[in-house]
PDB file of C-alpha atoms in Angstrom:
ATOM      1  CA  MET A   1     111.214  88.100  84.815  1.00  0.00           C
ATOM      2  CA  LEU A   2     108.679  90.777  83.705  1.00  0.00           C
ATOM      3  CA  THR A   3     106.606  89.975  80.535  1.00  0.00           C
ATOM      4  CA  GLN A   4     105.794  92.382  78.288  1.00  0.00           C
ATOM      5  CA  GLU A   5     102.141  93.133  79.526  1.00  0.00           C
ATOM      6  CA  LYS A   6     103.526  93.883  82.885  1.00  0.00           C
ATOM      7  CA  LEU A   7     106.142  95.898  81.534  1.00  0.00           C
ATOM      8  CA  GLN A   8     103.588  98.119  79.542  1.00  0.00           C
ATOM      9  CA  ASP A   9     101.030  98.305  82.578  1.00  0.00           C
ATOM     10  CA  ASP A  10     104.007  99.214  84.452  1.00  0.00           C
ATOM     11  CA  THR A  11     104.867 102.240  82.181  1.00  0.00           C
ATOM     12  CA  ARG A  12     101.258 103.347  81.951  1.00  0.00           C
ATOM     13  CA  HIS A  13     101.263 103.386  85.752  1.00  0.00           C
ATOM     14  CA  ARG A  14     104.486 105.570  86.087  1.00  0.00           C
ATOM     15  CA  LEU A  15     102.823 107.723  83.550  1.00  0.00           C
ATOM     16  CA  ILE A  16      99.797 108.457  85.377  1.00  0.00           C
ATOM     17  CA  MET A  17     101.890 109.108  88.504  1.00  0.00           C
ATOM     18  CA  ALA A  18     103.940 111.271  86.600  1.00  0.00           C
ATOM     19  CA  GLY A  19     101.445 113.239  84.869  1.00  0.00           C
ATOM     20  CA  LEU A  20      99.451 113.278  88.429  1.00  0.00           C
ATOM     21  CA  ILE A  21     102.749 115.144  89.784  1.00  0.00           C
ATOM     22  CA  VAL A  22     103.496 117.449  86.828  1.00  0.00           C
ATOM     23  CA  PHE A  23      99.290 118.311  86.081  1.00  0.00           C
ATOM     24  CA  GLY A  24      98.979 118.920  89.859  1.00  0.00           C
ATOM     25  CA  GLN A  25     102.274 121.628  89.951  1.00  0.00           C
ATOM     26  CA  GLN A  26     101.409 122.938  86.413  1.00  0.00           C
ATOM     27  CA  GLY A  27      97.901 122.649  85.343  1.00  0.00           C
ATOM     28  CA  PHE A  28      97.392 120.949  82.022  1.00  0.00           C
ATOM     29  CA  GLU A  29      98.581 123.849  79.898  1.00  0.00           C
ATOM     30  CA  GLY A  30     101.704 124.163  81.501  1.00  0.00           C
ATOM     31  CA  ALA A  31     102.701 120.715  81.846  1.00  0.00           C
ATOM     32  CA  SER A  32     104.679 119.275  78.749  1.00  0.00           C
ATOM     33  CA  THR A  33     104.548 115.734  77.582  1.00  0.00           C
ATOM     34  CA  ARG A  34     108.453 115.902  77.575  1.00  0.00           C
ATOM     35  CA  GLU A  35     108.368 116.532  81.556  1.00  0.00           C
ATOM     36  CA  ILE A  36     106.058 113.875  82.121  1.00  0.00           C
ATOM     37  CA  ALA A  37     107.882 111.159  80.228  1.00  0.00           C
ATOM     38  CA  ALA A  38     110.923 111.903  81.822  1.00  0.00           C
ATOM     39  CA  GLN A  39     109.385 111.940  85.314  1.00  0.00           C
ATOM     40  CA  ALA A  40     108.021 108.573  84.388  1.00  0.00           C
ATOM     41  CA  GLN A  41     111.069 107.502  83.325  1.00  0.00           C
ATOM     42  CA  THR A  42     110.061 106.224  79.447  1.00  0.00           C
ATOM     43  CA  ASN A  43     110.321 108.143  76.516  1.00  0.00           C
ATOM     44  CA  ILE A  44     107.814 110.775  74.981  1.00  0.00           C
ATOM     45  CA  ALA A  45     106.417 108.364  72.913  1.00  0.00           C
ATOM     46  CA  SER A  46     105.222 106.008  75.425  1.00  0.00           C
ATOM     47  CA  ILE A  47     102.335 108.528  76.212  1.00  0.00           C
ATOM     48  CA  ALA A  48     101.010 108.555  72.682  1.00  0.00           C
ATOM     49  CA  TYR A  49     101.379 104.687  72.707  1.00  0.00           C
ATOM     50  CA  HIS A  50      99.468 104.147  76.112  1.00  0.00           C
ATOM     51  CA  PHE A  51      97.057 107.380  75.861  1.00  0.00           C
ATOM     52  CA  GLY A  52      96.852 108.806  72.159  1.00  0.00           C
ATOM     53  CA  SER A  53      97.420 112.233  73.600  1.00  0.00           C
ATOM     54  CA  LYS A  54      98.198 114.498  76.588  1.00  0.00           C
ATOM     55  CA  GLU A  55      94.711 115.394  76.803  1.00  0.00           C
ATOM     56  CA  LYS A  56      93.784 111.408  77.309  1.00  0.00           C
ATOM     57  CA  LEU A  57      96.589 111.261  80.017  1.00  0.00           C
ATOM     58  CA  TYR A  58      94.973 114.052  81.403  1.00  0.00           C
ATOM     59  CA  ILE A  59      91.541 111.988  81.557  1.00  0.00           C
ATOM     60  CA  ALA A  60      93.372 109.114  82.566  1.00  0.00           C
ATOM     61  CA  VAL A  61      95.174 110.757  85.588  1.00  0.00           C
ATOM     62  CA  ALA A  62      91.308 112.252  86.681  1.00  0.00           C
ATOM     63  CA  ASP A  63      90.063 108.570  86.482  1.00  0.00           C
ATOM     64  CA  TYR A  64      92.965 107.327  88.674  1.00  0.00           C
ATOM     65  CA  ILE A  65      92.049 109.685  91.508  1.00  0.00           C
ATOM     66  CA  ALA A  66      88.373 109.500  91.029  1.00  0.00           C
ATOM     67  CA  GLY A  67      89.204 105.659  91.659  1.00  0.00           C
ATOM     68  CA  GLU A  68      90.917 106.431  94.832  1.00  0.00           C
ATOM     69  CA  MET A  69      88.109 108.728  95.726  1.00  0.00           C
ATOM     70  CA  SER A  70      85.762 106.125  95.170  1.00  0.00           C
ATOM     71  CA  ALA A  71      87.425 103.557  97.321  1.00  0.00           C
ATOM     72  CA  GLN A  72      87.811 105.912 100.505  1.00  0.00           C
ATOM     73  CA  ILE A  73      84.170 106.491  99.727  1.00  0.00           C
ATOM     74  CA  ASP A  74      83.462 102.978  99.685  1.00  0.00           C
ATOM     75  CA  ARG A  75      85.342 102.493 102.892  1.00  0.00           C
ATOM     76  CA  PHE A  76      83.271 105.589 104.616  1.00  0.00           C
ATOM     77  CA  GLU A  77      80.094 103.920 103.578  1.00  0.00           C
ATOM     78  CA  LEU A  78      81.308 100.364 105.067  1.00  0.00           C
ATOM     79  CA  PHE A  79      82.592 102.096 108.346  1.00  0.00           C
ATOM     80  CA  LEU A  80      78.819 103.716 108.243  1.00  0.00           C
ATOM     81  CA  GLY A  81      77.104 100.321 107.841  1.00  0.00           C
ATOM     82  CA  ASP A  82      73.801  99.685 109.129  1.00  0.00           C
ATOM     83  CA  SER A  83      73.477 103.585 109.807  1.00  0.00           C
ATOM     84  CA  LEU A  84      73.679 104.253 106.368  1.00  0.00           C
ATOM     85  CA  PRO A  85      69.792 103.795 105.598  1.00  0.00           C
ATOM     86  CA  LEU A  86      68.878 105.983 108.048  1.00  0.00           C
ATOM     87  CA  ILE A  87      71.324 108.856 107.036  1.00  0.00           C
ATOM     88  CA  GLN A  88      70.237 108.619 103.453  1.00  0.00           C
ATOM     89  CA  SER A  89      66.641 108.466 104.900  1.00  0.00           C
ATOM     90  CA  GLY A  90      67.365 111.565 107.329  1.00  0.00           C
ATOM     91  CA  GLU A  91      66.036 109.061 110.499  1.00  0.00           C
ATOM     92  CA  LEU A  92      69.293 109.038 111.909  1.00  0.00           C
ATOM     93  CA  PRO A  93      69.016 110.889 115.484  1.00  0.00           C
ATOM     94  CA  SER A  94      71.142 114.195 115.304  1.00  0.00           C
ATOM     95  CA  ALA A  95      73.473 112.928 118.178  1.00  0.00           C
ATOM     96  CA  GLN A  96      74.155 109.977 116.489  1.00  0.00           C
ATOM     97  CA  ALA A  97      74.839 111.866 113.111  1.00  0.00           C
ATOM     98  CA  ILE A  98      77.254 114.066 115.090  1.00  0.00           C
ATOM     99  CA  VAL A  99      79.185 111.188 116.560  1.00  0.00           C
ATOM    100  CA  LEU A 100      79.582 109.756 113.197  1.00  0.00           C
ATOM    101  CA  LEU A 101      80.470 112.875 111.192  1.00  0.00           C
ATOM    102  CA  LYS A 102      83.282 113.328 113.756  1.00  0.00           C
ATOM    103  CA  LYS A 103      84.250 109.850 113.283  1.00  0.00           C
ATOM    104  CA  ILE A 104      84.612 110.128 109.501  1.00  0.00           C
ATOM    105  CA  CYS A 105      86.341 113.461 109.458  1.00  0.00           C
ATOM    106  CA  ARG A 106      88.612 111.362 111.821  1.00  0.00           C
ATOM    107  CA  GLN A 107      88.898 108.804 109.521  1.00  0.00           C
ATOM    108  CA  TRP A 108      89.896 110.845 106.818  1.00  0.00           C
ATOM    109  CA  ILE A 109      92.698 112.384 108.940  1.00  0.00           C
ATOM    110  CA  ASP A 110      94.006 108.981 109.891  1.00  0.00           C
ATOM    111  CA  GLU A 111      94.172 108.044 106.358  1.00  0.00           C
ATOM    112  CA  LEU A 112      95.971 111.249 105.415  1.00  0.00           C
ATOM    113  CA  PHE A 113      98.721 110.970 107.756  1.00  0.00           C
ATOM    114  CA  SER A 114      98.768 107.263 108.863  1.00  0.00           C
ATOM    115  CA  LYS A 115      98.357 105.504 105.536  1.00  0.00           C
ATOM    116  CA  ARG A 116      99.596 108.134 103.076  1.00  0.00           C
ATOM    117  CA  LYS A 117      96.697 107.461 100.647  1.00  0.00           C
ATOM    118  CA  HIS A 118      96.517 110.900  99.230  1.00  0.00           C
ATOM    119  CA  HIS A 119     100.068 110.966  98.012  1.00  0.00           C
ATOM    120  CA  LEU A 120     102.133 112.517  94.838  1.00  0.00           C
ATOM    121  CA  GLY A 121      99.708 115.607  94.386  1.00  0.00           C
ATOM    122  CA  TRP A 122      96.503 114.737  93.660  1.00  0.00           C
ATOM    123  CA  MET A 123      94.889 117.103  96.028  1.00  0.00           C
ATOM    124  CA  SER A 124      96.569 119.861  93.537  1.00  0.00           C
ATOM    125  CA  PHE A 125      94.962 118.498  90.563  1.00  0.00           C
ATOM    126  CA  ILE A 126      91.639 118.530  92.254  1.00  0.00           C
ATOM    127  CA  VAL A 127      91.788 122.070  93.348  1.00  0.00           C
ATOM    128  CA  ARG A 128      93.201 123.199  89.615  1.00  0.00           C
ATOM    129  CA  GLU A 129      90.439 121.262  88.428  1.00  0.00           C
ATOM    130  CA  GLU A 130      87.758 122.915  90.734  1.00  0.00           C
ATOM    131  CA  ALA A 131      89.112 126.086  89.828  1.00  0.00           C
ATOM    132  CA  ASN A 132      88.678 125.507  85.917  1.00  0.00           C
ATOM    133  CA  ALA A 133      86.673 122.781  85.300  1.00  0.00           C
ATOM    134  CA  THR A 134      87.259 120.771  82.373  1.00  0.00           C
ATOM    135  CA  GLU A 135      86.001 117.342  81.202  1.00  0.00           C
ATOM    136  CA  ALA A 136      88.156 115.675  84.258  1.00  0.00           C
ATOM    137  CA  PHE A 137      85.967 117.350  86.524  1.00  0.00           C
ATOM    138  CA  ASN A 138      83.302 115.530  85.741  1.00  0.00           C
ATOM    139  CA  ILE A 139      84.896 112.236  86.343  1.00  0.00           C
ATOM    140  CA  LEU A 140      86.126 113.550  89.436  1.00  0.00           C
ATOM    141  CA  TYR A 141      82.843 114.618  90.779  1.00  0.00           C
ATOM    142  CA  SER A 142      80.495 111.702  89.616  1.00  0.00           C
ATOM    143  CA  ARG A 143      82.651 109.196  90.826  1.00  0.00           C
ATOM    144  CA  GLY A 144      84.341 110.726  94.162  1.00  0.00           C
ATOM    145  CA  MET A 145      83.383 114.207  95.057  1.00  0.00           C
ATOM    146  CA  GLY A 146      79.995 114.184  94.395  1.00  0.00           C
ATOM    147  CA  ARG A 147      79.571 110.587  96.253  1.00  0.00           C
ATOM    148  CA  PHE A 148      81.357 112.338  99.439  1.00  0.00           C
ATOM    149  CA  LEU A 149      79.558 115.372  99.433  1.00  0.00           C
ATOM    150  CA  SER A 150      76.259 113.520  99.545  1.00  0.00           C
ATOM    151  CA  VAL A 151      77.270 111.481 102.495  1.00  0.00           C
ATOM    152  CA  MET A 152      78.158 114.292 104.109  1.00  0.00           C
ATOM    153  CA  ALA A 153      75.160 116.608 103.494  1.00  0.00           C
ATOM    154  CA  ASN A 154      73.075 113.461 104.230  1.00  0.00           C
ATOM    155  CA  LEU A 155      74.852 113.517 107.863  1.00  0.00           C
ATOM    156  CA  ILE A 156      74.627 117.137 108.359  1.00  0.00           C
ATOM    157  CA  GLY A 157      71.020 117.132 107.639  1.00  0.00           C
ATOM    158  CA  CYS A 158      70.457 114.735 110.198  1.00  0.00           C
ATOM    159  CA  ILE A 159      72.070 116.739 112.457  1.00  0.00           C
ATOM    160  CA  LYS A 160      69.960 120.108 111.439  1.00  0.00           C
ATOM    161  CA  ARG A 161      66.819 117.904 110.808  1.00  0.00           C
ATOM    162  CA  LEU A 162      66.574 119.297 106.888  1.00  0.00           C
ATOM    163  CA  PRO A 163      66.541 117.839 103.946  1.00  0.00           C
ATOM    164  CA  PRO A 164      70.208 116.921 102.694  1.00  0.00           C
ATOM    165  CA  THR A 165      69.238 119.219  99.540  1.00  0.00           C
ATOM    166  CA  ASP A 166      68.581 122.055 101.631  1.00  0.00           C
ATOM    167  CA  PHE A 167      70.691 124.837 100.456  1.00  0.00           C
ATOM    168  CA  CYS A 168      72.455 125.612 103.462  1.00  0.00           C
ATOM    169  CA  VAL A 169      73.227 122.040 104.599  1.00  0.00           C
ATOM    170  CA  ARG A 170      74.844 121.543 101.154  1.00  0.00           C
ATOM    171  CA  PHE A 171      76.723 124.738 101.702  1.00  0.00           C
ATOM    172  CA  GLU A 172      78.025 123.771 105.034  1.00  0.00           C
ATOM    173  CA  ALA A 173      78.866 119.800 103.692  1.00  0.00           C
ATOM    174  CA  PHE A 174      80.791 121.573 100.906  1.00  0.00           C
ATOM    175  CA  ALA A 175      82.375 123.791 102.858  1.00  0.00           C
ATOM    176  CA  LEU A 176      83.556 120.997 105.531  1.00  0.00           C
ATOM    177  CA  ILE A 177      85.023 119.178 102.520  1.00  0.00           C
ATOM    178  CA  GLY A 178      86.674 122.259 101.472  1.00  0.00           C
ATOM    179  CA  LEU A 179      88.521 122.878 104.420  1.00  0.00           C
ATOM    180  CA  MET A 180      89.543 119.004 104.443  1.00  0.00           C
ATOM    181  CA  LEU A 181      90.733 119.489 101.046  1.00  0.00           C
ATOM    182  CA  SER A 182      92.614 122.822 101.794  1.00  0.00           C
ATOM    183  CA  PHE A 183      94.092 120.995 104.647  1.00  0.00           C
ATOM    184  CA  GLU A 184      95.315 118.182 102.711  1.00  0.00           C
ATOM    185  CA  HIS A 185      96.420 120.381  99.887  1.00  0.00           C
ATOM    186  CA  LYS A 186      98.506 122.211 102.374  1.00  0.00           C
ATOM    187  CA  ARG A 187     100.272 119.886 104.197  1.00  0.00           C
TER     188      ARG A 187
END
């Protein structure tokens, strides 16, 4: 039997998942709370009960996505293991950095197709936030996208023998991530 607390957690989660879909498809302005509640199979008052407002639900969706991204980046960093300090210091040899960069891209693709980690349109949500940044973008960037950009810039810096803060290095890292996100967004 489900407890009241479990039912509330389930409703909250369903609202976040529904918000993810609706906000991803229509953006914040285009999304209606009525449509989100219907998608979550709950009543419209549950949005106010669990989040207080549409704006706070939107932020909760961004927080959920950032958590997913953060977990993925944790897996990438774990995968890099003992190489991580060398990558961060720029001391990893170029050939090894190339191998690791390819492996990270392969891991991303494996997660994308095998594990279906990136489901329910969170890429659409991110792409919309990149185009018209709100407070949610800061959450996405600080907990997810910025961390991934740093890992990629450090690897590319090792390959090019340049600091990860170099404009060209950051640009290449950002472009690579953008291509990966674009591919994922269009699938």
